[in-house]
Amino acid sequence: MPVRIGFYICHCGINIAHKVRVQEVADFVRGLKNVVVSRDYKFMCSDPGQEMIETDIRTHDLNRVVVASCSPRLHEKTFQDACRRAGLNPYLFQMASVREQVSWVTADEDEATAKAKTLAAGAINRVNFHQMLETRTVDVHPDVMVVGGGIAGMQAALDIGNAGLTVYLVERQTTVGGHMLQFDKTFPTLDCAACIGTPKMVEVAQNPNIRLLTYSEVSEVSGYVGNYNVTVTRHPRYIKEGVCTGCGECAKVCPVALPSEWDEGLSRRKAIFRAFPQAVPITYTIDKKDRAPCTTTCPAGINVQATSNSSARVNTVKRLP
Ligand SMILES: Cc1cc2nc3c(=O)[nH]c(=O)nc-3n(C[C@H](O)[C@H](O)[C@H](O)COP(=O)(O)OP(=O)(O)OC[C@H]3O[C@@H](n4cnc5c(N)ncnc54)[C@H](O)[C@@H]3O)c2cc1C
Ligand code: SF4
Ligand code: SF4
């Protein structure tokens, strides 16, 4: 069946028409291959604008439609629905953005008109190749993964969790909080960062819909939108979450002191540590760089410390559904 295209350029009141000579664009498009109808109209998204498309589809046997107006994000569905109502498959529609991408961002009228013609011609060329598509419904896995437990990730996890979905919140540090928890006061209101951040940290840990995976990183993602398989590598803390009370007695006797990452090296922490007092989870972590010095230097290679067995360094991998 020969391609028969209907083209419509919108004035958007004066939003487009004050910079783009819309009638000139419509005249230009009328001369392009397979274009049967080419019009300009004040408000294409209005009822009369949509009815114009529907009437043209029926009376001119149009099998493709192009609208040059705002952005597809705003009105693509509006015009696809108009096509559908007139019996045309909605995927035989194409939109060109001559407002956001042209009239709002181009100072010169000649330049804006030329740009609108180019975008319109591109859309006309493209729509020639469109094929009818059918939408279908597929099952999606409703769980959500949020990567990064800073203030943004925590709030996202809380919003989604409170909406009733299961959220996996993956944070590579030993605690959630992110940069904000490193500050004392925040510009411009001089709010106390910890006063805003710590209640969210606690809420995240206590929300029954949030599975908090700290000291963890995404190591593999496969699948597709709605059905991802994600592998998360959980770095070993060597201390059990839920068992450690966070009393800190261990850190008092630990002889190894290292620069504190959380304090940007301005203070020191022990090899068994918690990033900062309000860290969530409260669980301490042993920062094992390698085996204990006594074991690495032993000429007989004897593992004098049971806890420093290097096999314990093997990461545990949690496969998420
Ligand atoms: C020095 C400084 C001063 C600032 N002062 C102010 C201020 O006064 N007022 C203000 O409003 N804003 C300020 N900001 C900005 C503010 O801190 C940030 O906009 C805000 O903290 C960003 O939050 P976020 O959650 O997006 O990111 P972040 O706080 O950076 O959190 C990201 C989290 O994701 C984790 N992460 C990163 N990659 C991975 C990964 N691959 N896997 C798992 N986890 C990962 C990180 O460990 C971190 O916990 C300042 C920023 C800085 C650096
Ligand atoms: S279709 Fe878009 S550009 Fe045209 S009047 Fe409506 S909002 Fe404005
Ligand atoms: S690991 Fe340290 S902080 Fe945790 S319970 Fe034992 S002594 Fe207390």
Coordinates of C-alpha atoms and ligand atoms in Angstrom, one line a residue:
M1 CA 0.0 0.0 0.0
P2 CA 1.5 3.4 -0.9
V3 CA 2.5 5.6 2.0
R4 CA 0.2 8.6 2.6
I5 CA 1.5 11.1 5.2
G6 CA -0.4 13.8 7.0
F7 CA 1.8 16.6 8.4
Y8 CA 0.7 19.1 11.1
I9 CA 2.8 21.9 12.6
C10 CA 1.5 23.6 15.8
H11 CA 1.8 27.3 16.6
C12 CA 1.4 26.6 20.4
G13 CA -0.2 30.0 20.6
I14 CA 2.9 32.0 20.0
N15 CA 5.3 29.6 21.7
I16 CA 6.4 28.2 18.4
A17 CA 5.0 30.7 15.9
H18 CA 6.9 33.7 17.3
K19 CA 10.2 32.1 16.2
V20 CA 9.3 29.5 13.5
R21 CA 7.5 30.6 10.3
V22 CA 5.0 27.7 10.6
Q23 CA 3.2 28.3 7.4
E24 CA 6.5 28.3 5.5
V25 CA 7.4 24.9 7.2
A26 CA 4.0 23.5 6.2
D27 CA 4.5 24.7 2.6
F28 CA 8.0 23.1 2.5
V29 CA 6.7 19.8 3.9
R30 CA 3.9 19.7 1.3
G31 CA 6.5 19.2 -1.4
L32 CA 8.1 16.2 0.3
K33 CA 7.7 12.7 -1.0
N34 CA 4.5 10.8 0.1
V35 CA 3.0 13.9 1.9
V36 CA -0.7 14.2 1.1
V37 CA -1.8 16.8 3.6
S38 CA 0.3 19.5 5.3
R39 CA -1.3 22.0 7.7
D40 CA -0.4 24.5 10.4
Y41 CA -2.8 25.0 13.3
K42 CA -2.8 27.2 16.5
F43 CA -3.2 24.4 19.1
M44 CA -2.8 20.9 17.8
C45 CA -3.4 19.2 21.2
S46 CA -6.8 20.9 21.5
D47 CA -10.0 19.0 20.6
P48 CA -10.3 20.7 17.2
G49 CA -6.6 20.0 16.5
Q50 CA -7.0 16.3 17.2
E51 CA -10.3 16.1 15.3
M52 CA -8.5 17.6 12.3
I53 CA -6.1 14.7 12.3
E54 CA -8.8 12.1 12.7
T55 CA -10.9 13.6 9.9
D56 CA -7.9 13.8 7.6
I57 CA -7.0 10.2 8.3
R58 CA -10.5 9.1 7.2
T59 CA -11.1 11.5 4.3
H60 CA -7.5 11.3 2.8
D61 CA -6.8 7.7 3.6
L62 CA -3.7 8.7 5.6
N63 CA -1.6 5.8 6.8
R64 CA 1.1 7.9 8.5
V65 CA 0.9 11.0 10.6
V66 CA 3.6 13.5 11.7
V67 CA 3.1 16.3 14.2
A68 CA 5.7 19.0 14.7
S69 CA 5.0 20.6 18.1
C70 CA 6.2 20.3 21.7
S71 CA 8.0 17.2 23.0
P72 CA 6.9 13.6 22.7
R73 CA 7.0 13.4 26.5
L74 CA 4.1 15.9 26.6
H75 CA 1.8 14.9 23.8
E76 CA 3.0 11.9 21.9
K77 CA 0.3 9.8 23.5
T78 CA -2.4 12.4 22.8
F79 CA -1.7 12.2 19.0
Q80 CA -1.2 8.4 19.1
D81 CA -4.7 8.2 20.6
A82 CA -6.1 10.5 17.9
C83 CA -4.6 8.1 15.3
R84 CA -6.0 5.1 17.1
R85 CA -9.5 6.6 17.3
A86 CA -9.4 7.1 13.5
G87 CA -8.4 3.5 13.0
L88 CA -4.7 4.0 12.4
N89 CA -2.1 2.0 14.2
P90 CA -0.6 4.5 16.8
Y91 CA 2.9 3.4 15.9
L92 CA 2.5 4.9 12.4
F93 CA 2.8 8.3 14.1
Q94 CA 5.9 10.3 14.5
M95 CA 6.5 13.6 16.4
A96 CA 9.1 16.3 15.8
S97 CA 9.9 18.7 18.7
V98 CA 10.0 22.2 17.2
R99 CA 9.2 24.0 20.5
E100 CA 11.7 22.6 23.1
Q101 CA 14.3 21.9 20.5
V102 CA 13.8 24.9 18.2
S103 CA 11.6 27.9 19.1
W104 CA 12.5 28.0 22.8
V105 CA 16.3 27.7 22.2
T106 CA 16.9 29.4 18.9
A107 CA 17.3 33.2 18.9
D108 CA 17.2 33.8 15.2
E109 CA 13.9 33.4 13.2
D110 CA 15.6 32.3 10.0
E111 CA 17.7 29.8 11.8
A112 CA 14.7 28.5 13.8
T113 CA 12.6 28.1 10.7
A114 CA 15.4 26.2 8.9
K115 CA 15.9 24.0 11.9
A116 CA 12.2 23.2 12.1
K117 CA 12.2 22.3 8.4
T118 CA 15.1 19.9 9.0
L119 CA 13.4 18.2 11.9
A120 CA 10.1 18.0 10.0
A121 CA 11.9 16.4 7.0
G122 CA 13.6 14.0 9.3
A123 CA 10.4 12.9 10.9
I124 CA 8.7 12.6 7.4
N125 CA 11.6 10.4 6.2
R126 CA 11.5 8.3 9.3
V127 CA 7.7 7.7 9.4
N128 CA 8.0 6.2 5.9
F129 CA 9.7 3.2 7.5
H130 CA 7.4 2.8 10.5
Q131 CA 5.6 -0.5 10.8
M132 CA 2.5 -1.4 12.7
L133 CA 3.2 -2.6 16.2
E134 CA 1.1 -4.2 18.8
T135 CA 1.4 -3.6 22.5
R136 CA 1.4 -6.6 24.8
T137 CA 1.5 -7.1 28.5
V138 CA 4.4 -9.1 30.1
D139 CA 5.0 -10.0 33.7
V140 CA 7.5 -7.9 35.5
H141 CA 9.4 -8.6 38.7
P142 CA 8.1 -5.8 41.0
D143 CA 11.2 -5.7 43.2
V144 CA 13.4 -2.7 42.9
M145 CA 17.1 -2.2 43.5
V146 CA 18.6 1.1 44.6
V147 CA 22.3 1.4 44.3
G148 CA 23.9 3.8 46.7
G149 CA 22.7 4.5 50.2
G150 CA 23.3 8.2 50.4
I151 CA 20.6 10.6 51.1
A152 CA 19.1 10.2 47.6
G153 CA 19.2 6.4 47.7
M154 CA 17.8 6.2 51.2
Q155 CA 14.9 8.5 50.3
A156 CA 14.2 6.6 47.1
A157 CA 14.3 3.3 49.0
L158 CA 11.9 4.7 51.6
D159 CA 9.5 6.1 49.0
I160 CA 9.4 2.8 47.1
G161 CA 9.3 0.6 50.3
N162 CA 6.5 2.7 51.7
A163 CA 4.6 2.2 48.5
G164 CA 4.6 -1.5 49.3
L165 CA 7.4 -2.8 47.0
T166 CA 10.4 -4.8 48.1
V167 CA 13.6 -2.7 47.7
Y168 CA 17.2 -3.9 47.8
L169 CA 19.3 -1.0 48.9
V170 CA 23.0 -1.7 48.0
E171 CA 25.7 0.4 49.6
R172 CA 29.4 -0.2 49.1
Q173 CA 30.5 1.4 52.4
T174 CA 30.0 -0.3 55.7
T175 CA 27.2 2.1 56.5
V176 CA 24.4 4.0 54.7
G177 CA 24.4 7.8 54.9
G178 CA 26.7 8.9 52.1
H179 CA 28.4 12.4 51.9
M180 CA 25.7 14.2 53.9
L181 CA 26.5 12.3 57.1
Q182 CA 30.0 13.5 56.8
F183 CA 28.9 17.2 57.3
D184 CA 28.2 19.1 60.4
K185 CA 25.8 21.8 59.0
T186 CA 24.4 22.0 55.5
F187 CA 24.3 25.1 53.3
P188 CA 22.1 27.2 52.9
T189 CA 19.9 26.6 56.0
L190 CA 22.7 25.5 58.3
D191 CA 20.5 22.5 59.2
C192 CA 22.2 19.8 61.3
A193 CA 23.1 17.1 58.7
A194 CA 23.0 14.3 61.2
C195 CA 19.6 15.4 62.5
I196 CA 18.1 15.0 59.0
G197 CA 20.2 12.0 58.0
T198 CA 20.2 9.6 60.9
P199 CA 16.4 9.2 61.3
K200 CA 16.4 8.2 57.6
M201 CA 19.2 5.7 58.2
V202 CA 17.4 4.1 61.0
E203 CA 14.1 4.1 59.1
V204 CA 15.8 2.4 56.1
A205 CA 17.1 -0.3 58.4
Q206 CA 13.8 -0.9 60.1
N207 CA 11.5 -0.7 57.0
P208 CA 10.2 -4.3 56.5
N209 CA 10.2 -3.8 52.7
I210 CA 13.8 -2.7 52.5
R211 CA 16.6 -5.3 52.3
L212 CA 19.7 -3.4 53.3
L213 CA 22.9 -4.7 51.8
T214 CA 25.8 -2.7 53.1
Y215 CA 29.5 -3.3 52.4
S216 CA 28.2 -4.7 49.1
E217 CA 28.5 -4.0 45.4
V218 CA 26.7 -4.9 42.3
S219 CA 29.0 -7.3 40.4
E220 CA 26.7 -8.4 37.5
V221 CA 23.5 -7.4 35.9
S222 CA 21.7 -9.4 33.2
G223 CA 18.2 -9.6 31.9
Y224 CA 16.1 -6.8 30.7
V225 CA 13.8 -4.0 31.8
G226 CA 11.4 -5.4 34.4
N227 CA 13.2 -8.7 34.7
Y228 CA 16.8 -8.2 35.8
N229 CA 19.0 -10.7 37.4
V230 CA 21.5 -9.0 39.7
T231 CA 24.5 -10.5 41.5
V232 CA 25.6 -8.5 44.6
T233 CA 29.0 -9.2 46.1
R234 CA 28.9 -8.8 49.9
H235 CA 32.3 -8.0 51.3
P236 CA 32.9 -9.9 54.5
R237 CA 32.8 -7.9 57.8
Y238 CA 34.1 -10.9 59.8
I239 CA 31.5 -9.8 62.4
K240 CA 28.0 -11.1 62.3
E241 CA 25.2 -8.5 61.7
G242 CA 22.5 -8.8 64.3
V243 CA 24.9 -10.4 66.8
C244 CA 27.4 -7.5 67.3
T245 CA 25.9 -5.0 69.7
G246 CA 28.3 -2.2 68.7
C247 CA 29.6 -1.8 72.2
G248 CA 33.1 -1.0 70.8
E249 CA 35.1 -3.0 73.4
C250 CA 37.0 -4.7 70.6
A251 CA 38.2 -1.4 69.1
K252 CA 39.6 -0.3 72.5
V253 CA 42.0 -3.2 72.5
C254 CA 42.8 -3.3 68.8
P255 CA 46.5 -2.2 68.4
V256 CA 46.1 -1.3 64.7
A257 CA 45.2 2.3 63.9
L258 CA 44.5 3.5 60.3
P259 CA 43.3 6.8 58.8
S260 CA 39.5 7.1 59.1
E261 CA 37.9 7.2 55.6
W262 CA 34.7 8.7 56.9
D263 CA 36.7 11.5 58.5
E264 CA 38.7 12.0 55.3
G265 CA 41.9 10.9 57.1
L266 CA 41.6 13.7 59.7
S267 CA 41.3 11.1 62.5
R268 CA 42.2 7.5 63.0
R269 CA 40.2 4.4 63.4
K270 CA 41.1 0.9 64.5
A271 CA 41.4 -2.1 62.2
I272 CA 38.1 -3.3 63.7
F273 CA 35.9 -0.3 63.3
R274 CA 32.5 1.4 62.8
A275 CA 32.6 4.3 60.3
F276 CA 31.0 6.7 62.8
P277 CA 29.0 6.4 66.0
Q278 CA 25.6 6.5 64.3
A279 CA 26.5 4.1 61.5
V280 CA 23.8 1.9 60.2
P281 CA 24.0 -1.0 60.6
I282 CA 25.8 -0.7 64.0
T283 CA 27.9 -3.8 63.2
Y284 CA 31.7 -3.4 63.4
T285 CA 33.9 -4.5 60.5
I286 CA 37.4 -5.9 60.5
D287 CA 39.4 -4.3 57.8
K288 CA 41.6 -7.2 56.7
K289 CA 44.3 -6.0 54.3
D290 CA 46.0 -9.4 54.2
R291 CA 47.0 -12.2 56.6
A292 CA 48.4 -11.2 60.0
P293 CA 52.1 -10.2 59.8
C294 CA 53.1 -13.1 62.0
T295 CA 51.6 -15.5 59.5
T296 CA 53.1 -13.9 56.4
T297 CA 56.6 -13.8 57.9
C298 CA 56.6 -17.3 59.4
P299 CA 59.3 -19.3 57.5
A300 CA 57.3 -22.4 58.0
G301 CA 54.2 -20.8 56.7
I302 CA 52.3 -21.8 59.8
N303 CA 49.0 -20.1 60.2
V304 CA 49.3 -19.0 63.8
Q305 CA 46.1 -17.2 63.9
A306 CA 43.0 -19.2 63.1
T307 CA 41.1 -16.0 62.3
S308 CA 43.6 -14.9 59.7
N309 CA 43.1 -17.9 57.4
S310 CA 43.1 -16.4 54.0
S311 CA 40.3 -18.7 52.9
A312 CA 38.0 -16.6 55.0
R313 CA 38.6 -13.7 52.5
V314 CA 36.5 -15.4 49.9
N315 CA 33.5 -13.1 49.3
T316 CA 30.1 -14.3 49.8
V317 CA 27.8 -13.8 46.8
K318 CA 24.2 -13.3 47.3
R319 CA 22.0 -14.0 44.2
L320 CA 18.9 -11.9 44.2
P321 CA 15.6 -13.3 42.8
Ligands
LIG1 C1 32.4 18.8 50.5 C2 31.0 18.9 50.2 C3 30.2 19.8 50.9 C4 28.8 19.9 50.6 N1 28.0 20.7 51.2 C5 26.7 20.8 51.0 C6 25.8 21.7 51.7 O1 26.3 22.4 52.5 N2 24.5 21.7 51.4 C7 24.0 20.9 50.5 O2 22.8 20.9 50.2 N3 24.8 20.0 49.8 C8 26.1 19.9 50.0 N4 26.9 19.1 49.3 C9 26.2 18.2 48.4 C10 25.5 17.0 49.0 O3 26.4 16.4 50.0 C11 25.2 16.0 48.0 O4 24.4 16.6 47.0 C12 24.4 14.9 48.6 O5 25.1 14.3 49.7 C13 24.3 13.8 47.5 O6 23.6 12.8 48.0 P1 23.6 11.4 47.2 O7 22.8 10.4 47.9 O8 23.1 11.7 45.8 O9 25.1 11.0 47.0 P2 26.2 10.5 48.1 O10 26.0 11.2 49.4 O11 27.5 10.7 47.4 O12 25.8 9.0 48.3 C14 26.1 8.1 47.3 C15 26.2 6.7 48.0 O13 26.4 5.7 47.0 C16 27.4 4.8 47.4 N5 27.9 4.3 46.2 C17 28.6 4.9 45.2 N6 28.8 4.0 44.2 C18 28.3 2.8 44.6 C19 28.3 1.6 44.0 N7 28.9 1.3 42.8 N8 27.7 0.5 44.6 C20 27.1 0.8 45.9 N9 27.2 2.0 46.5 C21 27.7 3.0 45.8 C22 28.4 5.7 48.1 O14 29.2 5.0 49.0 C23 27.5 6.7 48.9 O15 27.1 6.2 50.2 C24 28.2 19.0 49.6 C25 29.0 18.0 49.0 C26 30.4 18.0 49.3 C27 31.3 16.9 48.6
SF4_2 S1 0.5 20.3 21.0 FE1 2.2 21.0 22.3 S2 3.0 22.7 21.1 FE2 0.9 22.4 20.3 S3 -0.4 23.7 21.6 FE3 -0.3 21.7 22.5 S4 1.3 21.9 24.1 FE4 1.6 23.6 22.6
SF4_3 S1 32.5 -7.1 67.8 FE1 33.2 -5.4 69.0 S2 31.5 -4.0 68.9 FE2 30.7 -5.9 68.3 S3 29.9 -6.8 70.1 FE3 31.9 -7.6 69.9 S4 33.2 -6.2 71.1 FE4 31.2 -5.2 70.8

